[in-house]
Amino acid sequence: MNKKMFKILLIVILLPMVQSAGQVAVGDGFKPIHNDTFWNTSDGRPLYSQGGGIFRFADPQTGRERYYWYGMRYKGAEEYRNDPTVTVEHAVFSAVTCYSSDNLTDWHYEGDVLTRDEVEKHGSGGWMGRLGVVYIKEKRQYALFVQHSNSDGAGVLIATSDNPTGQFRWAWRKDMTKMIGTPNTGDQTVFTDDDTGRSYLVYSYGRGRNKIYVSEIGIVNDSIDLIDCTQIFRGASREGNCMFKYKGKYYMCASNIYGWDGSYAYYLMADDIRGPYLPTNDMQVMKGCESDYAHVSQTGFFYTLRGTKQETVIYCGDRWADFAGNGLGYNQWVPLSFDGDEPRFNSLSSWSLNAVTGEWRVGSDNNYVLNGSFEADRRSIPNPVKPRQDFLLGWHTTVIKGCRVAVDDSLSPRLNHMNTREDRRHVIGEKSLCISDSLMPFVRRVSQTVASTPTIPLPDGVYTMRARVRRKGRFSRLEMYAVSAGRRQSYKIKPSMTSWTTISIDRVHVSGGSVEIGFWADGVAGAECLVDDVELVQYDASAGLSE
């Protein structure tokens, strides 16, 4: 048998095994969701939706309920998608978009449902921000609630339409001063309680964002308005205020005040939508989000899918990459798991969802490395403020020889590198790992232990580890490595790799549900190795056979 026929035979034998091991299979009802990339509609058009929400309404043509996703399209989102080597400085509003779906994964562009022209009939310039849509049955109208400010003032803009797909027209703008003391909200989303059919605006105080409120949406004096106002939190400043319901409990969630950058995902819980939310004024960090700041995102909104087999809450995070430069893709969606009432964040780059049963699975092409592009760290590390930090999220730096890493030490080495525009033509985002010491010879290990969690197993088997690297100066030892169950595998980073180069260990053997991955450097003073876009994915047998 010749070599070609042998390869064909192996493919025939192994391909069914590869497909069954993969998490997305044709015809089983599971559809893929990929993070860390720009999304398209089902017909291949760019999808732009930030700071919005998903709501279920009757299709005006068929009467059948569908998912409608509303969000902002900013001019900068289009610019950054076309050229992610440049971070955009200004958030210029283009339109509110609407997309529809039957399965939460395949989206059809319905159109721009609130245009800049419509908004600027009532004053030029200003800000358009987070939003949501509700159906007002008393009016037989759909109402869009969105943050708005211009030269004429600020508040919550309410626009209405007879159709969920627009066009929405300016109704009025509510000055929030009488309710909360500021004309504007700090951040806001719309939450609809599927059990009661009632909808609410969840929002923060307009200055400092240290108070969070919930107001029911309804009719006041024959106008669409906020019926009431209940303060449900007062404490540390929070943004990205949003809410979900799971098994009868209400969860109020938020992010840190980190500008456009990602942060922890926080939550409080209550039995009633108006509280009390516990623990009182002490938001808890959602377990699983700590090592990469919620997959480098802010809390955007949630959607609770009540399937025939299970109830799944989807975290729909906003990655404001257009204005933060912190990676690719504006929408980072992951499923939550629960230990009793306690939610757990599952940081996944690839997973699949069955919108009928509510079940989800980890994708066979999931990258198990957390903060692999080093974008979760919002500043140069070590950093003295917001947050005070002397380590890279998800990674452990061991200084065996050389200057110590310390926030208050002016001689401390920097742990990350601010990528230039030229760097960003080859690697993702504004930052990369930096292994260097400008003052003295050094030996350093930067590592991450990738292991099974209570909700995401790391299956035993064969994986591929990849990274992008470039180096300068003299090293007596410089390598990428992986260690599992006492077996060590490595790749030497060669002196010739002075420009960005992809390196890989093609068959990393993982057993016991754990592997340590990392980089080992032994260099002279001033030597430097930059690392970016680290991946650990299951080995693709079919790709290996096709070589």
XYZ file of C-alpha atoms in Angstrom:
547
model
C 0.000 0.000 0.000
C 1.463 3.381 -0.988
C 1.726 6.349 1.384
C -1.159 8.249 -0.227
C -3.564 5.309 0.038
C -2.501 4.738 3.644
C -3.350 8.361 4.524
C -6.747 8.065 2.855
C -7.487 4.881 4.783
C -6.520 6.538 8.072
C -8.792 9.485 7.327
C -11.723 7.151 6.624
C -11.105 5.332 9.913
C -10.377 8.355 12.119
C -12.699 11.012 10.733
C -15.836 9.678 12.506
C -13.825 9.652 15.736
C -12.743 13.249 15.189
C -16.306 14.353 14.472
C -17.706 12.619 17.547
C -15.009 14.167 19.716
C -15.828 17.608 18.365
C -18.482 19.619 20.154
C -20.294 20.838 17.035
C -21.872 18.176 14.871
C -24.100 18.660 11.846
C -27.732 17.828 12.468
C -27.708 17.465 16.265
C -29.162 20.908 16.945
C -25.978 22.439 18.356
C -24.727 25.615 16.709
C -21.250 27.127 17.256
C -20.453 30.393 19.043
C -16.922 31.693 18.586
C -15.483 34.498 20.692
C -12.350 36.569 20.020
C -13.405 37.286 16.457
C -15.643 39.711 14.620
C -19.104 38.300 14.005
C -21.063 38.149 10.771
C -24.727 37.672 9.971
C -25.910 34.382 8.507
C -25.432 35.826 4.997
C -21.887 37.018 5.715
C -22.419 40.702 6.466
C -20.521 42.389 9.343
C -22.567 42.359 12.566
C -22.419 45.513 14.697
C -24.221 45.495 18.035
C -22.733 46.926 21.247
C -24.347 47.968 24.520
C -27.733 46.439 23.723
C -29.896 43.438 24.537
C -31.906 40.487 23.186
C -35.694 40.401 23.487
C -38.340 37.950 22.311
C -41.202 39.422 20.270
C -43.776 38.151 17.791
C -42.697 38.372 14.168
C -45.033 40.947 12.573
C -45.353 38.812 9.437
C -45.881 35.338 10.908
C -46.902 35.987 14.517
C -44.251 33.488 15.597
C -41.954 34.579 18.428
C -38.360 35.305 17.459
C -35.251 36.737 19.083
C -34.513 40.394 18.334
C -31.100 41.782 19.162
C -30.730 45.558 19.398
C -27.462 47.435 19.861
C -25.307 50.348 18.844
C -23.255 50.665 15.693
C -20.483 53.177 16.156
C -18.400 54.601 13.339
C -15.317 53.458 15.233
C -16.530 49.845 15.260
C -16.446 49.767 11.488
C -13.038 51.475 11.396
C -11.460 49.104 13.930
C -12.871 46.011 12.277
C -11.332 47.144 8.992
C -7.981 47.976 10.641
C -7.433 46.627 14.190
C -3.884 48.008 14.274
C -5.299 51.386 15.353
C -7.427 51.993 18.465
C -10.233 54.486 17.789
C -10.402 57.504 20.095
C -13.987 58.728 19.775
C -17.321 56.881 20.047
C -19.383 58.427 17.240
C -22.941 57.056 17.004
C -24.076 55.798 13.594
C -27.330 53.925 14.309
C -29.213 51.479 16.511
C -29.197 48.151 14.693
C -31.622 45.221 14.866
C -30.919 41.567 14.103
C -33.334 38.639 14.296
C -32.804 34.931 14.938
C -34.605 31.677 15.682
C -31.703 30.034 17.500
C -29.533 32.784 19.079
C -26.620 31.908 16.773
C -27.695 32.653 13.189
C -28.580 36.339 12.907
C -30.328 38.237 10.117
C -29.850 41.977 9.721
C -33.249 43.694 9.934
C -31.871 47.195 9.488
C -30.948 50.401 11.281
C -34.016 50.935 13.437
C -33.039 54.302 14.952
C -30.885 56.493 12.746
C -28.568 59.379 13.451
C -30.727 61.579 11.215
C -33.787 60.873 13.360
C -31.935 61.666 16.598
C -30.339 64.849 15.266
C -33.731 66.335 14.457
C -33.736 67.110 18.183
C -30.238 68.557 18.560
C -26.808 67.804 17.158
C -23.829 65.977 18.569
C -23.706 64.139 21.852
C -23.659 60.574 23.126
C -25.849 57.544 22.478
C -25.212 54.587 24.754
C -26.686 51.471 26.312
C -30.214 50.501 25.371
C -33.058 48.005 25.340
C -36.550 47.528 23.853
C -39.901 46.630 25.447
C -43.391 45.998 24.110
C -46.027 48.298 25.621
C -49.289 46.419 25.175
C -51.456 49.367 26.289
C -50.077 51.387 23.372
C -49.456 48.472 21.023
C -46.043 49.943 20.514
C -42.413 48.981 20.960
C -40.366 51.395 23.069
C -36.610 51.792 22.865
C -34.884 53.180 25.974
C -31.380 54.521 25.314
C -28.848 56.794 27.012
C -28.662 60.121 25.214
C -27.054 63.505 25.580
C -26.467 66.428 23.255
C -26.099 70.201 23.310
C -29.699 70.508 24.552
C -29.335 68.266 27.604
C -29.147 64.661 28.747
C -31.431 61.871 29.883
C -33.070 58.626 28.813
C -34.355 58.856 25.247
C -37.578 56.974 24.578
C -38.263 56.191 20.910
C -41.281 54.228 19.681
C -42.351 52.078 16.744
C -45.342 49.974 15.728
C -42.977 47.235 14.612
C -40.043 45.531 16.401
C -37.904 46.191 13.334
C -38.627 49.935 13.272
C -38.446 52.597 12.267
C -38.262 54.017 15.801
C -39.134 57.697 16.170
C -38.185 60.099 18.936
C -41.016 60.267 21.500
C -39.389 62.187 24.327
C -36.313 62.343 26.518
C -36.711 61.828 30.245
C -34.622 63.974 32.569
C -33.806 61.671 35.497
C -33.045 64.462 37.991
C -36.297 64.136 39.964
C -35.773 60.394 40.321
C -32.069 60.084 41.101
C -30.538 63.565 41.215
C -28.765 63.547 37.836
C -30.361 64.099 34.399
C -28.534 61.117 32.904
C -28.020 57.512 33.941
C -24.487 56.246 34.428
C -25.119 52.974 32.587
C -28.342 51.112 31.866
C -30.030 48.052 30.352
C -33.581 46.815 29.934
C -34.644 43.588 31.674
C -37.897 41.746 30.919
C -39.182 39.240 33.469
C -40.557 36.347 31.403
C -42.626 35.110 34.346
C -44.565 38.353 34.808
C -44.218 39.999 31.402
C -43.071 43.212 33.095
C -40.034 45.152 31.918
C -37.605 47.283 33.911
C -34.826 49.778 33.401
C -31.732 48.830 35.431
C -29.374 51.805 35.754
C -26.821 53.640 37.843
C -26.440 57.136 39.261
C -25.195 59.561 36.626
C -22.131 60.767 38.553
C -19.741 58.280 40.121
C -22.107 55.371 39.406
C -22.027 54.293 43.051
C -25.794 53.726 43.260
C -27.925 51.345 41.195
C -31.684 51.539 40.655
C -34.493 49.553 39.089
C -37.621 51.171 37.604
C -40.630 49.441 36.101
C -41.502 50.589 32.583
C -45.132 51.417 31.886
C -47.671 54.175 31.292
C -47.756 57.414 33.282
C -50.277 60.097 32.275
C -50.807 58.326 28.940
C -47.070 58.422 28.123
C -44.498 55.630 28.075
C -42.397 56.303 31.159
C -40.762 54.898 34.279
C -43.419 54.090 36.884
C -41.236 54.016 39.989
C -37.658 54.035 41.251
C -36.066 51.680 43.787
C -32.452 51.941 44.865
C -31.046 48.417 45.089
C -27.338 49.099 45.641
C -25.064 51.744 47.124
C -21.334 51.238 47.438
C -18.330 51.000 45.125
C -18.703 52.583 41.701
C -20.010 50.122 39.114
C -20.978 50.225 35.438
C -22.406 47.795 32.879
C -25.486 47.423 35.103
C -27.658 44.519 33.954
C -29.855 41.752 35.291
C -30.953 38.161 34.718
C -33.311 35.684 36.350
C -32.499 32.046 37.049
C -34.634 29.484 38.874
C -36.791 32.245 40.363
C -33.858 34.332 41.660
C -32.914 37.803 40.397
C -29.238 38.588 39.791
C -28.082 42.177 39.474
C -24.671 42.387 37.789
C -22.072 45.024 36.976
C -18.435 45.740 36.119
C -15.698 47.937 37.545
C -15.306 51.549 36.443
C -12.478 50.732 34.039
C -13.394 52.921 31.087
C -13.584 50.804 27.938
C -11.512 47.962 29.447
C -12.677 44.597 30.721
C -13.112 43.857 34.414
C -14.466 41.401 36.934
C -18.125 40.470 36.586
C -19.908 41.224 39.878
C -23.313 40.153 41.135
C -25.882 40.389 43.925
C -28.937 38.159 44.335
C -32.539 38.682 45.480
C -35.883 36.887 45.681
C -37.741 40.014 44.527
C -36.712 42.290 41.691
C -36.811 45.301 44.028
C -34.653 43.555 46.607
C -33.216 43.281 49.104
C -30.128 42.189 47.134
C -27.612 40.184 49.116
C -25.003 40.488 50.424
C -26.134 44.043 51.102
C -24.102 46.599 49.099
C -21.256 44.085 48.769
C -21.044 42.842 45.207
C -19.416 39.435 44.766
C -16.953 38.540 42.024
C -18.367 35.815 39.803
C -16.089 32.787 40.104
C -14.325 31.903 36.876
C -13.960 35.466 35.581
C -10.912 36.421 37.653
C -8.062 35.239 35.421
C -9.015 37.121 32.257
C -11.480 39.789 33.397
C -14.585 38.008 32.088
C -12.936 36.996 28.823
C -11.713 40.572 28.373
C -15.173 42.136 28.490
C -17.607 44.177 30.539
C -21.019 43.004 31.646
C -23.297 43.861 28.719
C -26.513 41.890 29.172
C -27.703 38.346 29.832
C -30.213 36.078 28.168
C -31.882 33.207 30.025
C -32.762 30.373 27.659
C -35.409 28.036 29.035
C -34.962 24.901 26.966
C -36.754 21.579 26.988
C -33.921 19.960 28.957
C -32.229 22.748 30.890
C -32.221 26.444 31.676
C -29.063 28.191 30.485
C -28.020 31.756 31.242
C -25.860 33.333 28.543
C -23.474 36.088 29.555
C -23.349 38.540 26.641
C -20.284 40.642 27.337
C -19.265 43.829 25.576
C -15.648 43.960 24.496
C -15.138 47.603 23.574
C -12.138 46.707 21.421
C -12.861 49.559 19.027
C -12.049 52.060 21.802
C -9.755 49.951 24.036
C -7.763 48.045 21.418
C -8.012 44.957 23.639
C -8.434 42.227 21.064
C -10.772 41.151 18.303
C -14.544 40.858 18.403
C -17.077 43.106 20.119
C -19.352 40.366 21.476
C -18.073 37.783 23.953
C -20.762 35.272 24.894
C -20.287 32.440 27.382
C -22.660 30.135 29.281
C -22.916 30.394 33.046
C -23.013 27.402 35.371
C -24.476 27.322 38.876
C -23.505 25.729 42.148
C -26.857 26.035 43.869
C -27.611 29.763 43.613
C -23.991 30.766 42.962
C -23.167 31.578 39.322
C -19.890 30.555 37.699
C -18.374 32.211 34.631
C -17.107 29.791 31.966
C -14.401 31.585 29.989
C -14.532 29.902 26.578
C -13.330 30.930 23.153
C -15.525 28.345 21.424
C -18.710 26.551 22.469
C -22.014 25.433 20.968
C -25.640 25.918 21.966
C -28.834 23.990 21.356
C -31.551 26.645 21.436
C -34.313 24.027 21.717
C -33.011 21.954 24.628
C -30.974 24.705 26.284
C -27.904 22.454 26.410
C -24.387 23.682 25.647
C -21.007 22.098 24.966
C -17.377 23.173 24.885
C -16.073 23.555 21.321
C -13.451 21.126 20.048
C -11.427 24.167 18.930
C -11.672 25.969 22.285
C -8.496 27.721 23.439
C -8.015 26.718 27.090
C -5.418 29.439 27.837
C -6.752 32.377 29.848
C -5.530 35.866 28.925
C -3.483 34.319 26.150
C -3.273 37.612 24.242
C -2.414 39.547 27.436
C -5.213 42.055 26.844
C -7.018 41.631 30.187
C -4.342 43.701 31.946
C -5.483 47.223 31.297
C -2.197 49.020 32.039
C 1.565 48.520 32.028
C 2.376 46.011 34.784
C 3.390 46.503 37.566
C 0.778 49.214 37.998
C 0.133 51.391 41.088
C -3.558 52.218 40.625
C -6.920 50.976 39.358
C -6.020 48.233 39.900
C -2.816 48.040 41.929
C -1.193 45.016 40.359
C 2.231 43.329 40.151
C 1.270 40.270 38.064
C -0.343 39.437 34.740
C -3.858 38.081 35.041
C -3.913 34.315 34.648
C -0.107 34.024 34.669
C 2.522 33.422 37.352
C 5.936 35.071 37.036
C 8.800 33.417 38.939
C 11.986 35.503 39.219
C 14.811 33.011 39.723
C 17.514 35.580 39.084
C 17.386 39.323 38.401
C 15.375 42.316 39.590
C 12.237 41.599 41.559
C 8.814 42.612 40.275
C 7.250 45.262 42.532
C 4.800 48.112 42.139
C 6.806 50.620 44.192
C 10.243 49.671 42.890
C 11.512 51.937 40.107
C 13.959 49.212 39.058
C 11.218 46.635 38.570
C 11.039 44.962 35.169
C 7.871 45.551 33.125
C 5.852 42.391 32.588
C 4.027 43.492 29.456
C 4.898 45.363 26.296
C 2.770 48.041 24.639
C 2.498 46.860 21.051
C 3.291 49.341 18.298
C 1.142 49.612 15.214
C 3.736 47.536 13.384
C 3.507 44.863 16.122
C -0.266 44.844 15.703
C 0.057 43.936 12.052
C 1.323 40.562 13.312
C -0.255 40.044 16.769
C -3.578 40.852 18.401
C -4.234 43.889 20.539
C -2.320 46.560 22.384
C -0.243 44.346 24.706
C 2.040 41.336 24.759
C 4.076 39.480 27.370
C 7.556 40.936 27.947
C 10.357 38.826 29.455
C 13.331 41.103 30.034
C 15.511 42.844 32.607
C 17.295 46.001 31.527
C 19.670 46.115 34.544
C 21.133 42.667 35.137
C 21.274 39.088 33.840
C 18.060 37.266 34.605
C 16.391 33.869 34.790
C 12.606 33.918 34.730
C 9.685 31.564 34.262
C 6.237 32.760 33.211
C 3.654 30.014 33.546
C -0.029 29.157 33.667
C -1.601 25.972 34.980
C -4.444 24.946 32.690
C -6.678 22.487 34.512
C -10.184 21.116 34.718
C -12.642 23.264 36.672
C -15.858 22.136 38.347
C -17.734 23.057 35.161
C -15.176 22.883 32.300
C -13.126 19.680 32.084
C -9.737 19.616 30.386
C -10.004 16.238 28.662
C -6.957 13.991 28.672
C -5.477 13.710 25.209
C -3.248 15.433 22.701
C -3.134 19.218 22.254
C -1.317 21.815 20.204
C 0.355 24.763 21.938
C 1.066 27.844 19.818
C 2.364 31.360 20.350
C 3.757 34.323 18.476
C 7.234 35.392 19.617
C 10.056 37.776 18.805
C 13.372 38.217 20.573
C 16.501 40.344 20.759
C 19.750 40.053 22.694
C 21.538 36.979 23.959
C 19.872 34.115 25.805
C 21.614 30.968 26.994
C 18.182 29.360 27.246
C 14.863 30.532 25.815
C 11.959 28.171 25.291
C 8.235 27.555 25.322
C 7.237 24.468 27.292
C 4.387 22.282 28.512
C 4.450 19.828 31.433
C 1.750 17.283 32.296
C 2.001 14.255 34.596
C 5.774 14.643 34.760
C 6.242 14.698 30.971
C 7.966 17.859 29.742
C 7.893 19.043 26.125
C 9.521 22.199 24.825
C 10.308 24.338 21.796
C 13.492 26.392 21.539
C 12.955 30.034 20.568
C 15.794 30.519 18.090
C 18.128 33.541 17.812
C 16.842 34.093 14.263
C 13.336 34.910 15.535
C 13.908 38.667 15.672
C 10.578 39.395 13.978
C 7.184 37.994 14.986
C 7.195 34.236 14.382
C 4.626 31.531 15.070
C 5.974 28.609 17.092
C 4.200 25.456 18.224
C 4.475 22.212 20.137
C 2.287 20.021 17.974
C 1.565 17.099 20.276
C 1.277 18.144 23.897
C 0.181 15.120 25.910
C -2.218 16.044 28.732
C -3.221 13.611 31.447
C -4.843 14.013 34.824
C -6.831 17.036 33.584
C -3.932 19.456 34.117
C -0.964 20.910 32.246
C 1.504 23.683 33.058
C 2.384 25.814 30.070
C 4.872 28.635 29.959
C 8.106 30.261 28.890
C 11.589 29.910 30.367
C 14.215 32.606 29.812
C 17.878 32.844 30.864
C 19.291 36.016 29.351
C 21.842 38.781 29.675
C 20.897 42.300 30.775
C 18.836 43.972 28.080
C 17.832 40.758 26.305
C 14.124 40.637 25.573
C 11.532 38.112 24.472
C 7.997 39.212 23.547
C 5.163 36.676 23.475
C 1.588 37.025 22.270
C -1.498 35.053 21.244
C -0.804 31.886 23.257
C -3.113 28.960 22.486
C -3.722 25.465 23.790
C -6.253 23.620 21.626
C -7.108 19.991 21.102
C -4.928 18.430 18.437
C -6.656 18.294 15.054
C -5.976 14.797 13.734
C -7.557 15.512 10.362
C -5.244 18.532 9.857
C -2.247 16.389 10.712
C -3.275 13.737 8.177
C -3.671 16.288 5.411
C -0.072 17.476 5.655
